[in-house]
PDB file of C-alpha atoms in Angstrom:
ATOM      1  CA  HIS A1334       0.000   0.000   0.000  1.00 62.00           C
ATOM      2  CA  ALA A1335       1.204   3.497  -0.833  1.00 69.00           C
ATOM      3  CA  PRO A1336       1.756   5.940   2.037  1.00 70.00           C
ATOM      4  CA  ARG A1337      -1.178   8.212   2.795  1.00 78.00           C
ATOM      5  CA  ALA A1338      -1.313  11.618   4.437  1.00 81.00           C
ATOM      6  CA  VAL A1339      -4.100  13.153   6.516  1.00 81.00           C
ATOM      7  CA  LEU A1340      -4.113  16.939   7.056  1.00 79.00           C
ATOM      8  CA  CYS A1341      -6.063  18.238  10.058  1.00 77.00           C
ATOM      9  CA  PHE A1342      -6.845  21.830  10.982  1.00 72.00           C
ATOM     10  CA  GLU A1343      -7.946  21.204  14.571  1.00 73.00           C
ATOM     11  CA  ALA A1344      -6.288  19.194  17.332  1.00 72.00           C
ATOM     12  CA  GLU A1345      -9.584  17.377  17.964  1.00 73.00           C
ATOM     13  CA  ALA A1346      -9.527  16.098  14.387  1.00 78.00           C
ATOM     14  CA  MET A1347      -5.984  14.837  14.852  1.00 79.00           C
ATOM     15  CA  ALA A1348      -7.027  12.780  17.868  1.00 77.00           C
ATOM     16  CA  THR A1349      -9.923  11.248  15.922  1.00 82.00           C
ATOM     17  CA  GLN A1350      -7.829  10.609  12.806  1.00 84.00           C
ATOM     18  CA  ARG A1351      -5.088   9.030  14.892  1.00 83.00           C
ATOM     19  CA  TYR A1352      -7.594   6.704  16.550  1.00 83.00           C
ATOM     20  CA  LEU A1353      -8.993   5.662  13.163  1.00 86.00           C
ATOM     21  CA  ARG A1354      -5.528   5.304  11.626  1.00 86.00           C
ATOM     22  CA  ASP A1355      -4.206   3.169  14.477  1.00 85.00           C
ATOM     23  CA  ARG A1356      -7.135   0.764  14.169  1.00 87.00           C
ATOM     24  CA  PHE A1357      -8.045   0.628  10.487  1.00 88.00           C
ATOM     25  CA  ALA A1358      -5.240   1.881   8.201  1.00 84.00           C
ATOM     26  CA  LYS A1359      -4.082  -0.779   5.744  1.00 82.00           C
ATOM     27  CA  GLY A1360      -0.805   0.977   5.058  1.00 80.00           C
ATOM     28  CA  PRO A1361       1.497   3.725   6.288  1.00 80.00           C
ATOM     29  CA  THR A1362      -0.487   6.874   7.055  1.00 84.00           C
ATOM     30  CA  PHE A1363       0.942   9.984   8.668  1.00 83.00           C
ATOM     31  CA  ILE A1364      -1.156  12.758  10.195  1.00 83.00           C
ATOM     32  CA  THR A1365      -0.294  16.450  10.137  1.00 81.00           C
ATOM     33  CA  ASN A1366      -2.051  19.156  12.127  1.00 80.00           C
ATOM     34  CA  ILE A1367      -1.597  22.879  11.497  1.00 77.00           C
ATOM     35  CA  VAL A1368      -1.591  24.653  14.864  1.00 73.00           C
ATOM     36  CA  HIS A1369      -3.356  27.994  14.499  1.00 67.00           C
ATOM     37  CA  THR A1370      -5.169  28.426  17.796  1.00 65.00           C
ATOM     38  CA  HIS A1371      -5.004  27.430  21.421  1.00 68.00           C
ATOM     39  CA  ALA A1372      -8.307  29.130  22.210  1.00 63.00           C
ATOM     40  CA  HIS A1373     -10.724  26.607  20.752  1.00 66.00           C
ATOM     41  CA  HIS A1374     -12.761  24.961  23.502  1.00 66.00           C
ATOM     42  CA  GLY A1375     -11.835  21.441  22.397  1.00 74.00           C
ATOM     43  CA  PHE A1376      -8.100  22.069  21.995  1.00 77.00           C
ATOM     44  CA  TRP A1377      -7.000  21.214  25.527  1.00 78.00           C
ATOM     45  CA  LYS A1378      -9.042  18.014  25.790  1.00 79.00           C
ATOM     46  CA  ALA A1379      -7.583  16.889  22.469  1.00 79.00           C
ATOM     47  CA  ILE A1380      -4.051  17.706  23.663  1.00 79.00           C
ATOM     48  CA  VAL A1381      -4.629  15.613  26.812  1.00 81.00           C
ATOM     49  CA  ASP A1382      -6.034  12.724  24.739  1.00 79.00           C
ATOM     50  CA  LEU A1383      -3.110  12.867  22.316  1.00 79.00           C
ATOM     51  CA  SER A1384      -0.581  13.075  25.164  1.00 78.00           C
ATOM     52  CA  CYS A1385      -1.860   9.843  26.673  1.00 76.00           C
ATOM     53  CA  ALA A1386      -1.214   7.962  23.414  1.00 74.00           C
ATOM     54  CA  PRO A1387       2.197   6.532  22.508  1.00 72.00           C
ATOM     55  CA  ALA A1388       4.414   8.837  20.471  1.00 72.00           C
ATOM     56  CA  ALA A1389       4.102   8.589  16.705  1.00 76.00           C
ATOM     57  CA  PRO A1390       7.358   9.938  15.215  1.00 77.00           C
ATOM     58  CA  PHE A1391       5.874  10.237  11.710  1.00 82.00           C
ATOM     59  CA  ASP A1392       2.967  12.478  12.827  1.00 86.00           C
ATOM     60  CA  SER A1393       3.511  16.227  13.003  1.00 87.00           C
ATOM     61  CA  PHE A1394       2.132  19.426  14.500  1.00 85.00           C
ATOM     62  CA  ILE A1395       3.022  22.267  12.108  1.00 85.00           C
ATOM     63  CA  CYS A1396       3.943  25.386  14.082  1.00 85.00           C
ATOM     64  CA  ASN A1397       3.793  28.636  12.096  1.00 82.00           C
ATOM     65  CA  SER A1398       6.139  30.570  14.395  1.00 82.00           C
ATOM     66  CA  PRO A1399       8.735  30.033  17.122  1.00 85.00           C
ATOM     67  CA  THR A1400       6.128  31.306  19.592  1.00 83.00           C
ATOM     68  CA  THR A1401       3.647  28.629  18.521  1.00 83.00           C
ATOM     69  CA  HIS A1402       6.370  25.994  18.803  1.00 87.00           C
ATOM     70  CA  SER A1403       7.332  26.997  22.346  1.00 88.00           C
ATOM     71  CA  SER A1404       3.693  27.308  23.447  1.00 85.00           C
ATOM     72  CA  MET A1405       2.938  23.811  22.119  1.00 85.00           C
ATOM     73  CA  GLN A1406       6.006  22.451  23.922  1.00 87.00           C
ATOM     74  CA  ARG A1407       4.835  24.140  27.145  1.00 87.00           C
ATOM     75  CA  ALA A1408       1.302  22.765  26.604  1.00 84.00           C
ATOM     76  CA  PHE A1409       2.617  19.205  26.475  1.00 83.00           C
ATOM     77  CA  GLU A1410       4.818  19.848  29.526  1.00 85.00           C
ATOM     78  CA  TRP A1411       1.760  21.161  31.403  1.00 83.00           C
ATOM     79  CA  VAL A1412      -0.299  18.138  30.366  1.00 82.00           C
ATOM     80  CA  SER A1413       2.456  15.829  31.621  1.00 81.00           C
ATOM     81  CA  LYS A1414       2.091  17.341  35.107  1.00 81.00           C
ATOM     82  CA  VAL A1415      -1.692  17.032  35.054  1.00 80.00           C
ATOM     83  CA  VAL A1416      -2.065  13.499  33.674  1.00 79.00           C
ATOM     84  CA  ASN A1417       1.415  12.128  34.453  1.00 69.00           C
ATOM     85  CA  THR A1418       2.711  11.606  30.920  1.00 69.00           C
ATOM     86  CA  ASN A1419       6.375  11.936  29.948  1.00 69.00           C
ATOM     87  CA  GLY A1420       6.016  15.567  28.725  1.00 65.00           C
ATOM     88  CA  ASN A1421       7.087  14.793  25.180  1.00 71.00           C
ATOM     89  CA  PRO A1422       4.734  15.758  22.355  1.00 76.00           C
ATOM     90  CA  PRO A1423       2.894  12.773  20.840  1.00 79.00           C
ATOM     91  CA  ALA A1424       4.047  14.008  17.428  1.00 82.00           C
ATOM     92  CA  ARG A1425       6.884  16.097  16.050  1.00 87.00           C
ATOM     93  CA  LEU A1426       6.677  19.890  16.341  1.00 88.00           C
ATOM     94  CA  ASP A1427       7.760  21.100  12.899  1.00 89.00           C
ATOM     95  CA  ASP A1428       8.291  24.783  12.126  1.00 88.00           C
ATOM     96  CA  ILE A1429       6.886  26.019   8.811  1.00 85.00           C
ATOM     97  CA  SER A1430       6.113  29.725   8.656  1.00 80.00           C
ATOM     98  CA  TYR A1431       3.380  31.271   6.541  1.00 74.00           C
ATOM     99  CA  GLY A1432       6.020  32.760   4.276  1.00 74.00           C
ATOM    100  CA  VAL A1433       5.669  36.445   5.168  1.00 70.00           C
ATOM    101  CA  ASP A1434       9.016  38.247   5.313  1.00 72.00           C
ATOM    102  CA  LEU A1435       8.593  40.355   8.451  1.00 67.00           C
ATOM    103  CA  ASP A1436      11.747  42.341   7.659  1.00 71.00           C
ATOM    104  CA  LEU A1437      10.181  43.405   4.364  1.00 74.00           C
ATOM    105  CA  TYR A1438       6.741  44.306   5.755  1.00 73.00           C
ATOM    106  CA  GLN A1439       7.624  46.876   8.370  1.00 70.00           C
ATOM    107  CA  PRO A1440       8.700  50.500   8.255  1.00 63.00           C
ATOM    108  CA  HIS A1441      12.465  50.787   7.993  1.00 70.00           C
ATOM    109  CA  ASN A1442      12.634  53.983  10.049  1.00 83.00           C
ATOM    110  CA  GLU A1443      10.461  56.447  11.944  1.00 84.00           C
ATOM    111  CA  ASN A1444       9.936  58.687   8.887  1.00 88.00           C
ATOM    112  CA  ALA A1445       8.539  55.747   6.895  1.00 83.00           C
ATOM    113  CA  LYS A1446       6.298  54.830   9.832  1.00 84.00           C
ATOM    114  CA  ARG A1447       4.925  58.389  10.118  1.00 87.00           C
ATOM    115  CA  HIS A1448       4.396  58.554   6.341  1.00 89.00           C
ATOM    116  CA  ALA A1449       2.480  55.233   6.313  1.00 86.00           C
ATOM    117  CA  ARG A1450       0.232  56.389   9.165  1.00 90.00           C
ATOM    118  CA  ARG A1451      -0.441  59.705   7.416  1.00 91.00           C
ATOM    119  CA  VAL A1452      -1.267  58.010   4.071  1.00 93.00           C
ATOM    120  CA  LEU A1453      -3.600  55.532   5.796  1.00 91.00           C
ATOM    121  CA  ALA A1454      -5.180  58.277   7.975  1.00 92.00           C
ATOM    122  CA  LEU A1455      -4.155  56.499  11.184  1.00 91.00           C
ATOM    123  CA  PRO A1456      -3.257  58.179  14.488  1.00 89.00           C
ATOM    124  CA  THR A1457       0.326  59.410  14.496  1.00 84.00           C
ATOM    125  CA  ASP A1458       1.039  58.069  17.978  1.00 82.00           C
ATOM    126  CA  GLY A1459      -0.172  55.164  20.057  1.00 80.00           C
ATOM    127  CA  ARG A1460      -0.528  51.487  19.328  1.00 78.00           C
ATOM    128  CA  ILE A1461      -2.387  50.031  16.388  1.00 80.00           C
ATOM    129  CA  ALA A1462      -3.613  46.435  16.461  1.00 75.00           C
ATOM    130  CA  LEU A1463      -4.167  44.598  13.200  1.00 75.00           C
ATOM    131  CA  PHE A1464      -6.156  41.379  13.381  1.00 71.00           C
ATOM    132  CA  PHE A1465      -6.829  38.810  10.670  1.00 70.00           C
ATOM    133  CA  GLY A1466      -9.312  36.090  11.461  1.00 69.00           C
ATOM    134  CA  ARG A1467     -12.726  35.268  12.749  1.00 68.00           C
ATOM    135  CA  VAL A1468     -13.769  36.996  15.975  1.00 69.00           C
ATOM    136  CA  THR A1469     -16.047  34.958  18.219  1.00 67.00           C
ATOM    137  CA  ALA A1470     -16.089  34.565  21.985  1.00 63.00           C
ATOM    138  CA  HIS A1471     -16.621  30.796  21.949  1.00 62.00           C
ATOM    139  CA  ASN A1472     -14.475  29.700  19.021  1.00 60.00           C
ATOM    140  CA  LYS A1473     -11.119  31.052  17.836  1.00 60.00           C
ATOM    141  CA  ALA A1474     -10.387  34.657  18.831  1.00 66.00           C
ATOM    142  CA  ASP A1475     -12.150  36.311  21.729  1.00 67.00           C
ATOM    143  CA  LEU A1476     -11.305  40.016  21.608  1.00 71.00           C
ATOM    144  CA  MET A1477     -12.408  40.785  25.169  1.00 74.00           C
ATOM    145  CA  PRO A1478      -9.029  39.899  26.804  1.00 72.00           C
ATOM    146  CA  LEU A1479      -7.246  42.084  24.250  1.00 71.00           C
ATOM    147  CA  LEU A1480      -9.632  44.990  24.846  1.00 77.00           C
ATOM    148  CA  ARG A1481      -9.079  44.653  28.599  1.00 80.00           C
ATOM    149  CA  CYS A1482      -5.317  44.922  28.042  1.00 76.00           C
ATOM    150  CA  PHE A1483      -5.755  48.088  25.980  1.00 75.00           C
ATOM    151  CA  ALA A1484      -8.008  49.570  28.669  1.00 79.00           C
ATOM    152  CA  GLN A1485      -5.285  49.267  31.321  1.00 73.00           C
TER     153      GLN A1485
END
């Protein structure tokens, strides 16, 4: 049988796909999960479930930044204290960025920054938050914690 790949976008799906793979796959099948949120209500239960399973070195969590990588590592370390696992991720943590060159997409100096704010009719001082994604309190990004931080 030819190798198969399963791509998941939620940790809960990875747990389900791993269960099905381990019981029914007729050939080599690896599972990849793109980590893009820790806020989803089912994320932590799925992480606990995955942590209790034996490690699968051919499965992978794709981390889109060093911050995501370290937070996933800390999540598995936290789970190991709660449910007494070994603290190692049940799959590799692979780093693949979204491909945006952050050195290219930022003002090179204060004059460029002021010019960009003037052209875009933005305030000349203070912080500006740019958010891409779906805003919901129960699933994905809840803006209330961010708004509380800005209020302080």
